[in-house]
Each structure stands twice: as structure tokens, then as C-alpha cells.
mmCIF file of C-alpha atoms in Angstrom:
data_model
loop_
_atom_site.group_PDB
_atom_site.id
_atom_site.type_symbol
_atom_site.label_atom_id
_atom_site.label_comp_id
_atom_site.label_asym_id
_atom_site.label_seq_id
_atom_site.Cartn_x
_atom_site.Cartn_y
_atom_site.Cartn_z
ATOM 1 C CA ARG A 3 -27.907 32.170 -38.561
ATOM 2 C CA ASN A 4 -30.781 29.963 -37.319
ATOM 3 C CA SER A 5 -29.101 26.882 -38.753
ATOM 4 C CA THR A 6 -25.887 27.677 -36.806
ATOM 5 C CA ALA A 7 -27.837 27.965 -33.527
ATOM 6 C CA GLY A 8 -29.622 24.694 -34.316
ATOM 7 C CA VAL A 9 -26.332 22.900 -34.958
ATOM 8 C CA ARG A 10 -24.922 24.232 -31.682
ATOM 9 C CA LYS A 11 -27.978 23.005 -29.746
ATOM 10 C CA LEU A 12 -27.716 19.599 -31.400
ATOM 11 C CA LEU A 13 -23.979 19.338 -30.576
ATOM 12 C CA ALA A 14 -24.639 20.393 -26.973
ATOM 13 C CA ALA A 15 -27.369 17.763 -26.627
ATOM 14 C CA LEU A 16 -25.118 15.075 -28.113
ATOM 15 C CA GLY A 17 -22.277 16.102 -25.793
ATOM 16 C CA LEU A 18 -24.587 15.837 -22.782
ATOM 17 C CA LEU A 19 -25.784 12.382 -23.869
ATOM 18 C CA LEU A 20 -22.194 11.183 -24.343
ATOM 19 C CA ALA A 21 -21.197 12.535 -20.924
ATOM 20 C CA LEU A 22 -24.120 10.772 -19.261
ATOM 21 C CA ALA A 23 -23.322 7.523 -21.069
ATOM 22 C CA GLY A 24 -19.696 7.800 -19.916
ATOM 23 C CA CYS A 25 -20.817 8.023 -16.281
ATOM 24 C CA THR A 26 -22.153 4.474 -16.425
ATOM 25 C CA ASN A 27 -18.607 3.241 -17.056
ATOM 26 C CA LEU A 28 -17.089 4.779 -13.924
ATOM 27 C CA PRO A 29 -15.115 2.105 -12.044
ATOM 28 C CA LEU A 30 -16.478 1.963 -8.500
ATOM 29 C CA THR A 31 -19.155 4.069 -6.909
ATOM 30 C CA ASP A 32 -19.122 2.066 -3.651
ATOM 31 C CA PHE A 33 -15.395 1.883 -2.923
ATOM 32 C CA ASP A 34 -13.815 0.677 0.336
ATOM 33 C CA GLU A 35 -10.100 1.158 0.881
ATOM 34 C CA PRO A 36 -8.081 -2.053 0.716
ATOM 35 C CA GLU A 37 -6.607 -3.517 3.895
ATOM 36 C CA VAL A 38 -2.846 -3.981 4.115
ATOM 37 C CA GLU A 39 -1.314 -6.330 6.670
ATOM 38 C CA LEU A 40 2.320 -6.969 7.568
ATOM 39 C CA LEU A 41 2.891 -10.728 7.284
ATOM 40 C CA GLY A 42 6.592 -10.891 8.016
ATOM 41 C CA ILE A 43 10.068 -9.465 7.823
ATOM 42 C CA THR A 44 12.840 -11.908 6.880
ATOM 43 C CA PRO A 45 16.572 -11.132 6.645
ATOM 44 C CA ILE A 46 18.209 -11.912 3.296
ATOM 45 C CA ALA A 47 21.814 -11.875 2.064
ATOM 46 C CA SER A 48 23.343 -8.413 1.893
ATOM 47 C CA GLY A 49 26.673 -6.682 1.672
ATOM 48 C CA GLY A 50 28.254 -3.397 2.568
ATOM 49 C CA MET A 51 26.850 -1.084 5.207
ATOM 50 C CA GLU A 52 23.230 -2.153 4.943
ATOM 51 C CA ALA A 53 21.085 -5.054 6.007
ATOM 52 C CA ARG A 54 18.534 -6.370 3.488
ATOM 53 C CA PHE A 55 15.145 -7.821 4.310
ATOM 54 C CA GLN A 56 12.129 -9.252 2.558
ATOM 55 C CA VAL A 57 8.916 -7.584 3.710
ATOM 56 C CA CYS A 58 5.711 -9.522 3.015
ATOM 57 C CA LEU A 59 2.444 -7.601 2.821
ATOM 58 C CA ARG A 60 -1.058 -8.973 2.343
ATOM 59 C CA ILE A 61 -3.397 -6.698 0.365
ATOM 60 C CA VAL A 62 -7.108 -7.447 0.806
ATOM 61 C CA ASN A 63 -9.614 -6.023 -1.686
ATOM 62 C CA PRO A 64 -13.138 -5.635 -0.200
ATOM 63 C CA ASN A 65 -14.542 -4.314 -3.508
ATOM 64 C CA ALA A 66 -16.574 -5.775 -6.376
ATOM 65 C CA ALA A 67 -13.890 -4.880 -8.940
ATOM 66 C CA ALA A 68 -10.258 -5.960 -9.195
ATOM 67 C CA LEU A 69 -7.556 -3.520 -8.129
ATOM 68 C CA ALA A 70 -4.436 -2.967 -10.215
ATOM 69 C CA VAL A 71 -1.677 -1.644 -7.948
ATOM 70 C CA ARG A 72 0.877 0.243 -10.068
ATOM 71 C CA GLY A 73 3.254 1.100 -7.256
ATOM 72 C CA LEU A 74 3.825 1.078 -3.518
ATOM 73 C CA ALA A 75 5.782 3.244 -1.124
ATOM 74 C CA TYR A 76 5.883 2.030 2.460
ATOM 75 C CA ASP A 77 7.613 2.294 5.778
ATOM 76 C CA VAL A 78 7.681 0.119 8.864
ATOM 77 C CA VAL A 79 8.099 1.793 12.242
ATOM 78 C CA VAL A 80 9.071 -0.492 15.142
ATOM 79 C CA ARG A 81 9.091 0.814 18.685
ATOM 80 C CA ASP A 82 8.713 4.394 17.405
ATOM 81 C CA ARG A 83 11.791 4.034 15.181
ATOM 82 C CA LYS A 84 11.484 3.982 11.379
ATOM 83 C CA LEU A 85 13.408 0.841 10.449
ATOM 84 C CA PHE A 86 12.427 0.189 6.841
ATOM 85 C CA THR A 87 11.464 2.425 3.970
ATOM 86 C CA GLY A 88 10.851 0.938 0.563
ATOM 87 C CA VAL A 89 9.246 1.357 -2.819
ATOM 88 C CA SER A 90 8.143 -1.017 -5.539
ATOM 89 C CA ASN A 91 6.908 -0.498 -9.067
ATOM 90 C CA GLU A 92 6.081 -4.170 -9.591
ATOM 91 C CA PRO A 93 2.423 -4.435 -10.658
ATOM 92 C CA ILE A 94 0.144 -6.295 -8.254
ATOM 93 C CA ARG A 95 -3.367 -7.418 -9.178
ATOM 94 C CA VAL A 96 -5.851 -8.042 -6.392
ATOM 95 C CA GLU A 97 -9.018 -9.712 -7.630
ATOM 96 C CA ALA A 98 -12.480 -8.558 -6.561
ATOM 97 C CA PHE A 99 -13.163 -9.683 -2.985
ATOM 98 C CA GLY A 100 -9.721 -11.296 -3.016
ATOM 99 C CA GLU A 101 -6.258 -10.908 -1.613
ATOM 100 C CA SER A 102 -2.692 -10.929 -2.852
ATOM 101 C CA VAL A 103 0.700 -11.181 -1.147
ATOM 102 C CA ALA A 104 3.446 -8.748 -2.120
ATOM 103 C CA GLU A 105 7.026 -9.800 -1.358
ATOM 104 C CA LEU A 106 9.194 -6.688 -1.347
ATOM 105 C CA GLU A 107 12.919 -6.298 -0.814
ATOM 106 C CA VAL A 108 14.065 -3.454 1.413
ATOM 107 C CA ALA A 109 17.335 -2.203 2.891
ATOM 108 C CA ALA A 110 17.928 -0.948 6.410
ATOM 109 C CA GLY A 111 20.974 1.182 7.125
ATOM 110 C CA MET A 112 23.537 -0.545 9.320
ATOM 111 C CA LEU A 113 23.847 2.366 11.775
ATOM 112 C CA SER A 114 20.096 2.644 12.386
ATOM 113 C CA SER A 115 19.888 -1.153 12.712
ATOM 114 C CA LEU A 116 22.672 -1.178 15.299
ATOM 115 C CA ALA A 117 20.962 1.620 17.262
ATOM 116 C CA PHE A 118 17.717 -0.365 17.188
ATOM 117 C CA ILE A 119 19.473 -3.522 18.442
ATOM 118 C CA ARG A 120 21.108 -1.482 21.237
ATOM 119 C CA ASP A 121 17.659 -0.192 22.267
ATOM 120 C CA LEU A 122 16.276 -3.753 22.259
ATOM 121 C CA MET A 123 19.143 -4.969 24.425
ATOM 122 C CA SER A 124 18.664 -2.187 26.975
ATOM 123 C CA GLY A 125 14.881 -2.692 27.161
ATOM 124 C CA PRO A 126 13.894 -6.139 25.863
ATOM 125 C CA PRO A 127 10.230 -6.522 24.924
ATOM 126 C CA THR A 128 8.049 -8.787 27.039
ATOM 127 C CA ASP A 129 4.882 -8.998 24.928
ATOM 128 C CA GLY A 130 6.236 -8.357 21.440
ATOM 129 C CA LEU A 131 7.293 -5.354 19.434
ATOM 130 C CA PRO A 132 4.744 -2.671 18.582
ATOM 131 C CA TYR A 133 4.870 -1.605 14.944
ATOM 132 C CA SER A 134 3.075 0.610 12.491
ATOM 133 C CA LEU A 135 2.915 0.104 8.761
ATOM 134 C CA ASN A 136 2.265 3.031 6.428
ATOM 135 C CA VAL A 137 1.573 2.284 2.769
ATOM 136 C CA LYS A 138 0.984 4.627 -0.143
ATOM 137 C CA MET A 139 -0.600 2.803 -3.111
ATOM 138 C CA SER A 140 -1.048 4.037 -6.646
ATOM 139 C CA LEU A 141 -4.029 2.300 -8.236
ATOM 140 C CA GLN A 142 -4.594 2.165 -11.977
ATOM 141 C CA GLY A 143 -7.973 3.467 -13.052
ATOM 142 C CA LEU A 144 -8.813 5.278 -9.816
ATOM 143 C CA GLY A 145 -6.864 8.411 -10.626
ATOM 144 C CA ARG A 146 -5.782 8.834 -7.020
ATOM 145 C CA THR A 147 -3.346 7.527 -4.471
ATOM 146 C CA LEU A 148 -4.480 5.683 -1.341
ATOM 147 C CA ARG A 149 -2.768 5.835 2.017
ATOM 148 C CA VAL A 150 -3.318 2.951 4.415
ATOM 149 C CA SER A 151 -1.932 2.612 7.945
ATOM 150 C CA ARG A 152 -1.994 -0.332 10.287
ATOM 151 C CA GLU A 153 -0.643 -0.956 13.773
ATOM 152 C CA GLY A 154 0.110 -4.248 15.437
ATOM 153 C CA LEU A 155 2.429 -6.304 17.555
ATOM 154 C CA ILE A 156 5.272 -8.493 16.233
ATOM 155 C CA ASP A 157 5.096 -11.752 18.166
ATOM 156 C CA LEU A 158 8.559 -12.786 19.409
ATOM 157 C CA THR A 159 7.636 -16.060 21.117
ATOM 158 C CA PRO A 160 9.624 -19.027 19.753
ATOM 159 C CA ARG A 161 7.620 -21.570 17.780
#
């Protein structure tokens, strides 16, 4: 009976040592959420009752370890109207203290696009179009999903 208790104590001690050793391999203890910036929205060829666009996002990693983005879900709201909603399962790698550009294809329904154009015609912007970008990112190795939001102004001045 004493030998069984001794074996249990030894196994418990080994388990504790292995658990402590595993803690040194945790990915990031000082983690800052990545920044996501809307770089542009460009119309592309489409057909049917939808308009297609390419949305370019810049992902900035302020951390000491690379980020492996497994998937993105995002929406772009312009002038308080959700214009684009998209998803991507294309892997994106953002190096430590680096950045990466994601070029994503998205569709906008024709009816909502026409309503948006009607609103623009009735009240044209003078300083640009206010927008908000909401991104949900699934990161490999973190075991959680990040949500990042950003607001800005789309510059409409001709170049």
C-alpha cells in the first residue's frame, strides 16, 4: 500500500514538472491586438444583381511573434449603412513587428448599392465619406478570436 502511495506522489510531481515546463512554451505573454486598416475599395467585373469589389486591408502586427491568420470575417459601414460583408479563409502570415496586405473579394447587393448611391446624390459629401471597419480574425495558436474596429474617412478628392 505504501508503494502505491509513493508511485502516486511521484506521478503527481512529474505531472507538475511537465505542466510547469509547458508554460515556458506559451506563445505570447505580452500580446497587443493587431491593427487593421482599410487601404481601398476597388470595383471589379461582376454579373447579375450584385456589384463586386476588391477590399484591401493592411494588418499590422505589433508583437514579437508572427501571427498566422486562419480566417477573417469583416464588414464595411459607410455613412451608417453596411455596404460590404465578407469572409475569407485564405491564410495570411504577418511577421513579428511586420505588416501584410490582404486583398479580399466581396459582393454588394445591387439594391443596397442603388440605395446608397441615391443617398449620396441627395446629400453629397464635402469632406469625404465616414466609414467603420469591423474585422473578426481567427488566429492560429492563440485559441481565441480577435475583434478589431477602425473608423476613418474615405478621401474623395481627385488625384
